[in-house]
């Protein structure tokens, strides 16, 4: 899956604050992401993050085929 820094990921499940969108801060074996709703930062293993992604947005436009 082609995910880059500054992409916005819409996830399958919402964060407790209600937002489903996360900003990618770092990519590698782990993803560091910031919630677009409350600003909370988390690190997820790449495999878990890729399974949870519903849609990828790059520069405000959806990426057609992220796989």
GROMACS .gro file of N, CA, C and O in nm:
model
  268
    1UNK      N    1   0.086  -0.117   0.000
    1UNK     CA    2   0.000   0.000   0.000
    1UNK      C    3   0.090   0.124   0.000
    1UNK      O    4   0.185   0.132   0.078
    2UNK      N    5   0.061   0.218  -0.086
    2UNK     CA    6   0.143   0.339  -0.100
    2UNK      C    7   0.089   0.449  -0.009
    2UNK      O    8  -0.004   0.521  -0.046
    3UNK      N    9   0.146   0.459   0.110
    3UNK     CA   10   0.107   0.563   0.205
    3UNK      C   11   0.231   0.646   0.232
    3UNK      O   12   0.339   0.592   0.257
    4UNK      N   13   0.216   0.777   0.225
    4UNK     CA   14   0.328   0.869   0.242
    4UNK      C   15   0.302   0.964   0.357
    4UNK      O   16   0.189   0.979   0.403
    5UNK      N   17   0.409   1.032   0.399
    5UNK     CA   18   0.397   1.134   0.503
    5UNK      C   19   0.303   1.245   0.453
    5UNK      O   20   0.305   1.279   0.334
    6UNK      N   21   0.222   1.298   0.539
    6UNK     CA   22   0.121   1.402   0.513
    6UNK      C   23  -0.003   1.352   0.442
    6UNK      O   24  -0.089   1.432   0.407
    7UNK      N   25  -0.015   1.222   0.419
    7UNK     CA   26  -0.142   1.168   0.370
    7UNK      C   27  -0.242   1.168   0.485
    7UNK      O   28  -0.203   1.161   0.602
    8UNK      N   29  -0.370   1.175   0.453
    8UNK     CA   30  -0.476   1.163   0.553
    8UNK      C   31  -0.544   1.029   0.530
    8UNK      O   32  -0.584   0.998   0.419
    9UNK      N   33  -0.552   0.950   0.636
    9UNK     CA   34  -0.613   0.818   0.629
    9UNK      C   35  -0.749   0.820   0.695
    9UNK      O   36  -0.762   0.868   0.808
   10UNK      N   37  -0.850   0.770   0.626
   10UNK     CA   38  -0.981   0.752   0.687
   10UNK      C   39  -0.988   0.605   0.729
   10UNK      O   40  -0.974   0.515   0.647
   11UNK      N   41  -1.004   0.584   0.859
   11UNK     CA   42  -1.000   0.450   0.914
   11UNK      C   43  -1.140   0.390   0.926
   11UNK      O   44  -1.240   0.461   0.919
   12UNK      N   45  -1.145   0.257   0.943
   12UNK     CA   46  -1.273   0.188   0.954
   12UNK      C   47  -1.344   0.222   1.084
   12UNK      O   48  -1.466   0.239   1.087
   13UNK      N   49  -1.268   0.232   1.194
   13UNK     CA   50  -1.328   0.262   1.324
   13UNK      C   51  -1.292   0.404   1.366
   13UNK      O   52  -1.183   0.453   1.338
   14UNK      N   53  -1.383   0.467   1.435
   14UNK     CA   54  -1.361   0.604   1.482
   14UNK      C   55  -1.276   0.604   1.610
   14UNK      O   56  -1.284   0.511   1.691
   15UNK      N   57  -1.199   0.708   1.627
   15UNK     CA   58  -1.125   0.734   1.751
   15UNK      C   59  -1.228   0.771   1.858
   15UNK      O   60  -1.337   0.816   1.824
   16UNK      N   61  -1.201   0.752   1.985
   16UNK     CA   62  -1.299   0.789   2.089
   16UNK      C   63  -1.349   0.934   2.080
   16UNK      O   64  -1.459   0.964   2.126
   17UNK      N   65  -1.270   1.023   2.019
   17UNK     CA   66  -1.317   1.162   2.005
   17UNK      C   67  -1.421   1.175   1.895
   17UNK      O   68  -1.484   1.279   1.882
   18UNK      N   69  -1.438   1.071   1.812
   18UNK     CA   70  -1.538   1.073   1.706
   18UNK      C   71  -1.482   1.087   1.566
   18UNK      O   72  -1.552   1.063   1.468
   19UNK      N   73  -1.357   1.124   1.553
   19UNK     CA   74  -1.295   1.143   1.422
   19UNK      C   75  -1.245   1.010   1.366
   19UNK      O   76  -1.195   0.925   1.439
   20UNK      N   77  -1.256   0.993   1.233
   20UNK     CA   78  -1.203   0.875   1.166
   20UNK      C   79  -1.080   0.909   1.083
   20UNK      O   80  -1.023   0.821   1.021
   21UNK      N   81  -1.038   1.035   1.083
   21UNK     CA   82  -0.928   1.079   0.998
   21UNK      C   83  -0.800   1.097   1.078
   21UNK      O   84  -0.800   1.155   1.186
   22UNK      N   85  -0.689   1.048   1.020
   22UNK     CA   86  -0.558   1.054   1.083
   22UNK      C   87  -0.458   1.109   0.983
   22UNK      O   88  -0.457   1.071   0.866
   23UNK      N   89  -0.369   1.196   1.029
   23UNK     CA   90  -0.261   1.251   0.949
   23UNK      C   91  -0.136   1.166   0.972
   23UNK      O   92  -0.099   1.141   1.087
   24UNK      N   93  -0.072   1.122   0.864
   24UNK     CA   94   0.048   1.039   0.874
   24UNK      C   95   0.169   1.129   0.898
   24UNK      O   96   0.197   1.219   0.820
   25UNK      N   97   0.241   1.103   1.008
   25UNK     CA   98   0.359   1.181   1.043
   25UNK      C   99   0.488   1.109   1.009
   25UNK      O  100   0.590   1.171   0.983
   26UNK      N  101   0.486   0.974   1.012
   26UNK     CA  102   0.605   0.896   0.985
   26UNK      C  103   0.564   0.761   0.930
   26UNK      O  104   0.464   0.704   0.971
   27UNK      N  105   0.639   0.710   0.832
   27UNK     CA  106   0.614   0.577   0.777
   27UNK      C  107   0.740   0.492   0.790
   27UNK      O  108   0.850   0.543   0.797
   28UNK      N  109   0.722   0.364   0.792
   28UNK     CA  110   0.830   0.268   0.806
   28UNK      C  111   0.767   0.138   0.851
   28UNK      O  112   0.657   0.103   0.807
   29UNK      N  113   0.832   0.066   0.940
   29UNK     CA  114   0.772  -0.055   0.997
   29UNK      C  115   0.651  -0.018   1.083
   29UNK      O  116   0.559  -0.097   1.099
   30UNK      N  117   0.655   0.101   1.140
   30UNK     CA  118   0.543   0.155   1.219
   30UNK      C  119   0.497   0.283   1.154
   30UNK      O  120   0.574   0.351   1.087
   31UNK      N  121   0.370   0.317   1.172
   31UNK     CA  122   0.317   0.446   1.128
   31UNK      C  123   0.297   0.532   1.252
   31UNK      O  124   0.241   0.486   1.352
   32UNK      N  125   0.342   0.656   1.247
   32UNK     CA  126   0.308   0.753   1.351
   32UNK      C  127   0.201   0.842   1.292
   32UNK      O  128   0.219   0.897   1.183
   33UNK      N  129   0.088   0.851   1.362
   33UNK     CA  130  -0.026   0.924   1.310
   33UNK      C  131  -0.083   1.017   1.415
   33UNK      O  132  -0.073   0.990   1.535
   34UNK      N  133  -0.144   1.127   1.370
   34UNK     CA  134  -0.209   1.224   1.459
   34UNK      C  135  -0.357   1.230   1.423
   34UNK      O  136  -0.394   1.248   1.307
   35UNK      N  137  -0.442   1.219   1.524
   35UNK     CA  138  -0.586   1.228   1.504
   35UNK      C  139  -0.621   1.368   1.458
   35UNK      O  140  -0.575   1.467   1.517
   36UNK      N  141  -0.703   1.379   1.354
   36UNK     CA  142  -0.742   1.511   1.303
   36UNK      C  143  -0.848   1.575   1.391
   36UNK      O  144  -0.876   1.693   1.378
   37UNK      N  145  -0.909   1.499   1.481
   37UNK     CA  146  -1.011   1.554   1.569
   37UNK      C  147  -0.953   1.616   1.695
   37UNK      O  148  -0.979   1.732   1.726
   38UNK      N  149  -0.872   1.538   1.768
   38UNK     CA  150  -0.825   1.585   1.899
   38UNK      C  151  -0.675   1.606   1.906
   38UNK      O  152  -0.625   1.660   2.004
   39UNK      N  153  -0.599   1.563   1.805
   39UNK     CA  154  -0.455   1.584   1.804
   39UNK      C  155  -0.374   1.476   1.875
   39UNK      O  156  -0.252   1.486   1.885
   40UNK      N  157  -0.439   1.370   1.921
   40UNK     CA  158  -0.368   1.261   1.988
   40UNK      C  159  -0.278   1.189   1.888
   40UNK      O  160  -0.319   1.162   1.776
   41UNK      N  161  -0.155   1.158   1.929
   41UNK     CA  162  -0.060   1.088   1.841
   41UNK      C  163  -0.041   0.945   1.887
   41UNK      O  164  -0.030   0.918   2.005
   42UNK      N  165  -0.040   0.854   1.789
   42UNK     CA  166  -0.020   0.711   1.818
   42UNK      C  167   0.078   0.653   1.718
   42UNK      O  168   0.099   0.708   1.610
   43UNK      N  169   0.137   0.541   1.758
   43UNK     CA  170   0.220   0.464   1.666
   43UNK      C  171   0.156   0.326   1.652
   43UNK      O  172   0.121   0.263   1.752
   44UNK      N  173   0.138   0.282   1.527
   44UNK     CA  174   0.077   0.153   1.499
   44UNK      C  175   0.172   0.072   1.412
   44UNK      O  176   0.237   0.128   1.323
   45UNK      N  177   0.176  -0.060   1.431
   45UNK     CA  178   0.251  -0.142   1.337
   45UNK      C  179   0.191  -0.128   1.196
   45UNK      O  180   0.069  -0.113   1.181
   46UNK      N  181   0.275  -0.131   1.096
   46UNK     CA  182   0.231  -0.112   0.957
   46UNK      C  183   0.119  -0.208   0.919
   46UNK      O  184   0.020  -0.169   0.858
   47UNK      N  185   0.130  -0.335   0.957
   47UNK     CA  186   0.031  -0.435   0.919
   47UNK      C  187  -0.107  -0.401   0.976
   47UNK      O  188  -0.208  -0.410   0.906
   48UNK      N  189  -0.113  -0.360   1.102
   48UNK     CA  190  -0.241  -0.326   1.164
   48UNK      C  191  -0.301  -0.199   1.102
   48UNK      O  192  -0.421  -0.191   1.076
   49UNK      N  193  -0.215  -0.100   1.075
   49UNK     CA  194  -0.263   0.026   1.017
   49UNK      C  195  -0.320   0.002   0.876
   49UNK      O  196  -0.426   0.055   0.842
   50UNK      N  197  -0.250  -0.078   0.796
   50UNK     CA  198  -0.296  -0.101   0.658
   50UNK      C  199  -0.428  -0.177   0.654
   50UNK      O  200  -0.510  -0.154   0.566
   51UNK      N  201  -0.451  -0.266   0.750
   51UNK     CA  202  -0.578  -0.339   0.756
   51UNK      C  203  -0.694  -0.247   0.793
   51UNK      O  204  -0.808  -0.272   0.753
   52UNK      N  205  -0.666  -0.142   0.869
   52UNK     CA  206  -0.771  -0.054   0.920
   52UNK      C  207  -0.806   0.062   0.827
   52UNK      O  208  -0.901   0.133   0.852
   53UNK      N  209  -0.729   0.082   0.720
   53UNK     CA  210  -0.751   0.196   0.631
   53UNK      C  211  -0.871   0.171   0.541
   53UNK      O  212  -0.882   0.066   0.477
   54UNK      N  213  -0.960   0.269   0.535
   54UNK     CA  214  -1.073   0.262   0.443
   54UNK      C  215  -1.043   0.345   0.318
   54UNK      O  216  -1.076   0.303   0.207
   55UNK      N  217  -0.978   0.462   0.334
   55UNK     CA  218  -0.952   0.551   0.221
   55UNK      C  219  -0.828   0.635   0.249
   55UNK      O  220  -0.802   0.671   0.362
   56UNK      N  221  -0.753   0.666   0.144
   56UNK     CA  222  -0.633   0.749   0.155
   56UNK      C  223  -0.656   0.879   0.079
   56UNK      O  224  -0.700   0.876  -0.036
   57UNK      N  225  -0.626   0.992   0.144
   57UNK     CA  226  -0.638   1.123   0.079
   57UNK      C  227  -0.499   1.185   0.072
   57UNK      O  228  -0.427   1.188   0.169
   58UNK      N  229  -0.463   1.232  -0.047
   58UNK     CA  230  -0.334   1.299  -0.067
   58UNK      C  231  -0.364   1.437  -0.123
   58UNK      O  232  -0.426   1.449  -0.228
   59UNK      N  233  -0.321   1.541  -0.052
   59UNK     CA  234  -0.345   1.680  -0.091
   59UNK      C  235  -0.494   1.708  -0.110
   59UNK      O  236  -0.535   1.777  -0.203
   60UNK      N  237  -0.575   1.650  -0.024
   60UNK     CA  238  -0.719   1.675  -0.026
   60UNK      C  239  -0.796   1.593  -0.126
   60UNK      O  240  -0.919   1.595  -0.127
   61UNK      N  241  -0.728   1.517  -0.213
   61UNK     CA  242  -0.794   1.436  -0.315
   61UNK      C  243  -0.779   1.287  -0.279
   61UNK      O  244  -0.672   1.245  -0.237
   62UNK      N  245  -0.885   1.207  -0.297
   62UNK     CA  246  -0.872   1.064  -0.268
   62UNK      C  247  -0.776   0.997  -0.366
   62UNK      O  248  -0.775   1.030  -0.485
   63UNK      N  249  -0.695   0.906  -0.315
   63UNK     CA  250  -0.605   0.827  -0.399
   63UNK      C  251  -0.687   0.710  -0.452
   63UNK      O  252  -0.753   0.641  -0.376
   64UNK      N  253  -0.683   0.690  -0.583
   64UNK     CA  254  -0.772   0.592  -0.647
   64UNK      C  255  -0.748   0.448  -0.600
   64UNK      O  256  -0.836   0.385  -0.549
   65UNK      N  257  -0.629   0.395  -0.622
   65UNK     CA  258  -0.605   0.256  -0.587
   65UNK      C  259  -0.485   0.248  -0.494
   65UNK      O  260  -0.373   0.233  -0.538
   66UNK      N  261  -0.508   0.256  -0.362
   66UNK     CA  262  -0.396   0.263  -0.269
   66UNK      C  263  -0.319   0.133  -0.255
   66UNK      O  264  -0.213   0.131  -0.199
   67UNK      N  265  -0.369   0.020  -0.305
   67UNK     CA  266  -0.301  -0.110  -0.288
   67UNK      C  267  -0.196  -0.133  -0.392
   67UNK      O  268  -0.187  -0.083  -0.493
   0.00000   0.00000   0.00000
